[in-house]
Short mmCIF file of C-alpha atoms in Angstrom, two decimals:
data_model
loop_
_atom_site.label_atom_id
_atom_site.label_comp_id
_atom_site.label_asym_id
_atom_site.label_seq_id
_atom_site.Cartn_x
_atom_site.Cartn_y
_atom_site.Cartn_z
CA MET A 762 54.48 27.57 20.67
CA LYS A 763 55.24 26.31 24.22
CA GLU A 764 58.44 24.64 22.98
CA ASP A 765 59.65 27.98 21.57
CA THR A 766 58.98 29.60 24.92
CA ARG A 767 61.00 26.91 26.75
CA LYS A 768 63.86 27.35 24.30
CA ARG A 769 63.85 31.08 24.83
CA THR A 770 63.85 30.56 28.63
CA ALA A 771 66.89 28.28 28.37
CA ASP A 772 68.69 30.81 26.18
CA ASP A 773 67.93 33.57 28.64
CA SER A 774 69.43 31.56 31.52
CA ALA A 775 72.58 30.99 29.48
CA ALA A 776 72.92 34.63 28.50
CA PRO A 777 71.73 36.93 31.26
CA GLU A 778 72.21 40.10 29.22
CA VAL A 779 69.07 41.64 27.84
CA THR A 780 69.01 41.57 24.08
CA LYS A 781 66.60 42.80 21.44
CA LYS A 782 65.30 39.25 21.07
CA SER A 783 64.25 39.04 24.75
CA LYS A 784 62.30 42.25 24.29
CA MET A 785 60.53 40.69 21.32
CA ASP A 786 59.68 37.63 23.44
CA THR A 787 58.08 39.81 26.06
CA SER A 788 56.04 41.61 23.46
CA GLU A 789 54.76 38.29 21.99
CA ALA A 790 53.39 36.97 25.35
CA PRO A 791 49.99 38.77 25.20
CA HIS A 792 49.52 37.57 21.62
CA SER A 793 50.18 33.96 22.70
CA SER A 794 47.66 34.27 25.53
CA SER A 795 44.92 35.51 23.20
CA ILE A 796 45.56 32.60 20.84
CA HIS A 797 45.32 30.18 23.76
CA LYS A 798 42.01 31.72 24.85
CA ALA A 799 40.65 31.55 21.31
CA PHE A 800 41.75 27.91 21.01
CA LYS A 801 40.07 27.05 24.34
CA ALA A 802 36.88 28.81 23.27
CA LEU A 803 36.94 26.82 20.03
CA GLN A 804 37.37 23.58 21.99
CA ASP A 805 34.44 24.48 24.25
CA GLU A 806 32.27 25.23 21.24
CA ILE A 807 33.22 21.91 19.66
CA LYS A 808 32.31 20.08 22.88
CA ARG A 809 28.99 21.91 23.06
CA LEU A 810 28.17 21.01 19.47
CA GLU A 811 29.14 17.38 20.09
CA ALA A 812 26.86 17.29 23.17
CA GLU A 813 23.96 18.73 21.15
CA TYR A 814 24.59 16.22 18.37
CA GLU A 815 24.58 13.29 20.84
CA LYS A 816 21.38 14.56 22.43
CA GLY A 817 19.80 14.84 18.99
CA GLU A 818 20.89 11.28 18.23
CA GLU A 819 19.18 10.03 21.42
CA ASP A 820 16.00 11.93 20.56
CA ARG A 821 16.01 10.39 17.11
CA ARG A 822 16.58 6.89 18.50
CA GLU A 823 13.75 7.21 21.04
CA PRO A 824 10.35 8.05 19.45
CA SER A 825 8.39 10.92 20.94
CA GLN A 826 5.44 10.32 23.27
CA GLU A 827 3.05 11.53 20.57
CA LEU A 828 4.48 9.02 18.11
CA LYS A 829 4.18 6.22 20.69
CA GLU A 830 0.52 7.13 21.32
CA SER A 831 -0.14 7.24 17.58
CA ARG A 832 1.32 3.76 17.21
CA GLU A 833 -0.82 2.43 20.06
CA ASP A 834 -3.92 4.06 18.54
CA TYR A 835 -3.09 2.45 15.21
CA LYS A 836 -2.70 -0.98 16.83
CA THR A 837 -6.02 -0.53 18.65
CA LEU A 838 -7.80 0.53 15.47
CA ASN A 839 -6.27 -2.38 13.59
CA ARG A 840 -7.50 -4.83 16.25
CA ASP A 841 -10.98 -3.27 16.13
CA HIS A 842 -10.98 -3.52 12.35
CA GLU A 843 -10.06 -7.21 12.47
CA SER A 844 -12.75 -7.87 15.09
CA LEU A 845 -15.43 -6.09 13.04
CA SER A 846 -14.29 -7.92 9.92
CA ASP A 847 -14.70 -11.27 11.72
CA GLN A 848 -18.15 -10.24 12.98
CA TYR A 849 -19.16 -9.22 9.47
CA ASP A 850 -17.99 -12.58 8.08
CA ASP A 851 -20.01 -14.42 10.76
CA LEU A 852 -23.12 -12.40 9.95
CA GLU A 853 -22.64 -13.01 6.25
CA ARG A 854 -22.38 -16.77 6.82
CA LYS A 855 -25.48 -16.67 9.01
CA TYR A 856 -27.29 -14.68 6.33
CA ASP A 857 -26.34 -17.22 3.63
CA TYR A 858 -27.48 -20.09 5.87
CA LEU A 859 -30.85 -18.46 6.57
CA GLU A 860 -31.30 -17.61 2.91
CA ASP A 861 -30.69 -21.24 1.92
CA LYS A 862 -33.09 -22.39 4.63
CA TYR A 863 -35.69 -19.90 3.47
CA GLU A 864 -35.40 -21.10 -0.14
CA ALA A 865 -35.82 -24.72 0.98
CA LEU A 866 -38.91 -23.81 3.02
CA ASP A 867 -40.26 -21.87 0.07
CA GLU A 868 -39.94 -24.94 -2.15
CA LYS A 869 -41.80 -27.03 0.44
CA TYR A 870 -44.43 -24.31 0.72
CA LYS A 871 -45.06 -24.34 -3.04
CA ALA A 872 -45.20 -28.13 -3.10
CA LEU A 873 -47.75 -28.18 -0.27
CA LYS A 874 -49.81 -25.49 -1.99
CA ASN A 875 -49.97 -27.67 -5.09
CA VAL A 876 -50.94 -30.74 -3.04
CA GLU A 877 -53.58 -28.78 -1.16
CA ALA A 878 -55.04 -27.44 -4.40
CA SER A 879 -55.11 -30.96 -5.82
CA HIS A 880 -56.85 -32.33 -2.73
CA LYS A 881 -59.39 -29.53 -2.73
CA THR A 882 -60.15 -30.24 -6.38
CA GLU A 883 -60.59 -33.94 -5.70
CA ILE A 884 -62.85 -33.31 -2.72
CA LYS A 885 -64.93 -30.83 -4.69
CA GLN A 886 -65.33 -33.35 -7.48
CA LEU A 887 -66.40 -36.03 -5.02
CA LYS A 888 -68.93 -33.72 -3.42
CA ASN A 889 -70.36 -32.82 -6.82
CA LYS A 890 -70.71 -36.48 -7.70
CA LEU A 891 -72.43 -37.22 -4.41
CA GLU A 892 -74.87 -34.33 -4.88
CA LYS A 893 -75.80 -35.51 -8.38
CA LYS A 894 -76.58 -39.03 -7.32
CA ASP A 895 -80.11 -39.85 -6.45
CA TYR A 896 -81.33 -41.18 -3.14
CA GLU A 897 -80.49 -44.77 -3.88
CA ASN A 898 -76.94 -44.08 -4.86
CA GLN A 899 -76.38 -42.08 -1.69
CA PHE A 900 -76.13 -45.38 0.22
CA LEU A 901 -72.52 -45.96 -0.65
CA SER A 902 -70.63 -49.01 0.35
CA VAL A 903 -68.58 -49.01 3.50
CA ASP A 904 -65.36 -49.10 1.47
CA LYS A 905 -66.25 -45.96 -0.47
CA MET A 906 -67.26 -44.11 2.68
CA LYS A 907 -64.00 -45.15 4.29
CA LEU A 908 -62.08 -43.90 1.26
CA ILE A 909 -63.73 -40.50 1.49
CA SER A 910 -63.11 -40.37 5.24
CA ASP A 911 -59.46 -41.26 4.72
CA MET A 912 -59.11 -38.58 2.08
CA LEU A 913 -60.65 -36.00 4.38
CA GLU A 914 -58.30 -36.99 7.20
CA LYS A 915 -55.35 -36.90 4.83
CA ASN A 916 -56.38 -33.48 3.65
CA GLU A 917 -56.57 -32.22 7.24
CA GLU A 918 -53.12 -33.67 7.85
CA TRP A 919 -51.72 -31.85 4.83
CA VAL A 920 -53.43 -28.64 5.87
CA GLY A 921 -51.79 -28.94 9.29
CA LYS A 922 -48.40 -29.46 7.70
CA PHE A 923 -49.01 -26.54 5.41
CA LYS A 924 -49.83 -24.27 8.34
CA ARG A 925 -46.71 -25.45 10.15
CA LEU A 926 -44.51 -24.72 7.12
CA GLU A 927 -46.23 -21.39 6.66
CA LEU A 928 -45.31 -20.51 10.27
CA GLU A 929 -41.70 -21.61 9.68
CA ALA A 930 -41.60 -19.48 6.54
CA ARG A 931 -42.80 -16.44 8.51
CA VAL A 932 -40.16 -17.06 11.18
CA ALA A 933 -37.43 -17.45 8.55
CA PHE A 934 -38.69 -14.27 6.84
CA THR A 935 -38.51 -12.35 10.14
CA GLU A 936 -35.00 -13.66 10.92
CA TRP A 937 -33.91 -12.84 7.39
CA ASN A 938 -35.00 -9.22 7.84
CA LYS A 939 -33.17 -9.06 11.19
CA ASP A 940 -29.94 -10.18 9.53
CA ARG A 941 -30.44 -7.74 6.66
CA LYS A 942 -30.82 -4.96 9.23
CA GLU A 943 -27.61 -5.99 11.01
CA LEU A 944 -25.81 -5.98 7.65
CA GLY A 945 -27.06 -2.47 6.95
CA GLU A 946 -29.52 -3.55 4.24
CA HIS A 947 -33.15 -2.44 4.04
CA GLU A 948 -35.87 -4.77 5.24
CA ILE A 949 -38.27 -6.45 2.80
CA ASP A 950 -41.96 -5.70 3.39
CA LYS A 951 -44.85 -8.09 2.81
CA GLU A 952 -45.58 -6.63 -0.61
CA ALA A 953 -41.99 -7.23 -1.74
CA PHE A 954 -42.18 -10.71 -0.22
CA GLY A 955 -45.30 -11.38 -2.30
CA ASP A 956 -43.44 -10.27 -5.42
CA ILE A 957 -40.63 -12.72 -4.60
CA MET A 958 -43.21 -15.51 -4.17
CA CYS A 959 -44.67 -14.66 -7.60
CA GLU A 960 -41.20 -14.88 -9.14
CA TYR A 961 -40.72 -18.35 -7.63
CA GLU A 962 -44.11 -19.50 -8.89
CA HIS A 963 -43.13 -18.62 -12.46
CA LEU A 964 -39.76 -20.41 -12.34
#
């Protein structure tokens, strides 16, 4: 469009007389100006849209503050979950260890109960025999008296061991209930403990 205008200007300088064509050129000038304005407005709109598009691209590349906080919260929760999972595994291992220890003590407890019952039976039998003997037979030899004394001492020793194991069993039972409580399980009362002992006795 500008080239046509320059050509017309050159033609006008060559021919100074006013022709119908020069009048047409003059009438086309406002139309050319409006086209130029419309073209410039279109360019401005294109630039504005490009700027908005670039800004949108930056917003999409950079996560929002809310998204960043959500990611941090997720990381924190994930770390807490892993920590709690490790603690749970440690408690479970401790629980298994105490349960094994309790079962071992329970076996010793039953064995000592059997030994104690056997010793009590033997002592009772000896006492009955002594009571049935007449006065002359009450003067037992030194060896027999020593045997009875040794048996009594041995029985006291076993009773002491039994009491010690009974104390250890109570401690293990208490610790077991503590661990069950930490694991979210209900505690076992003495009645339930007695039922468990009965089950072991019938194995």
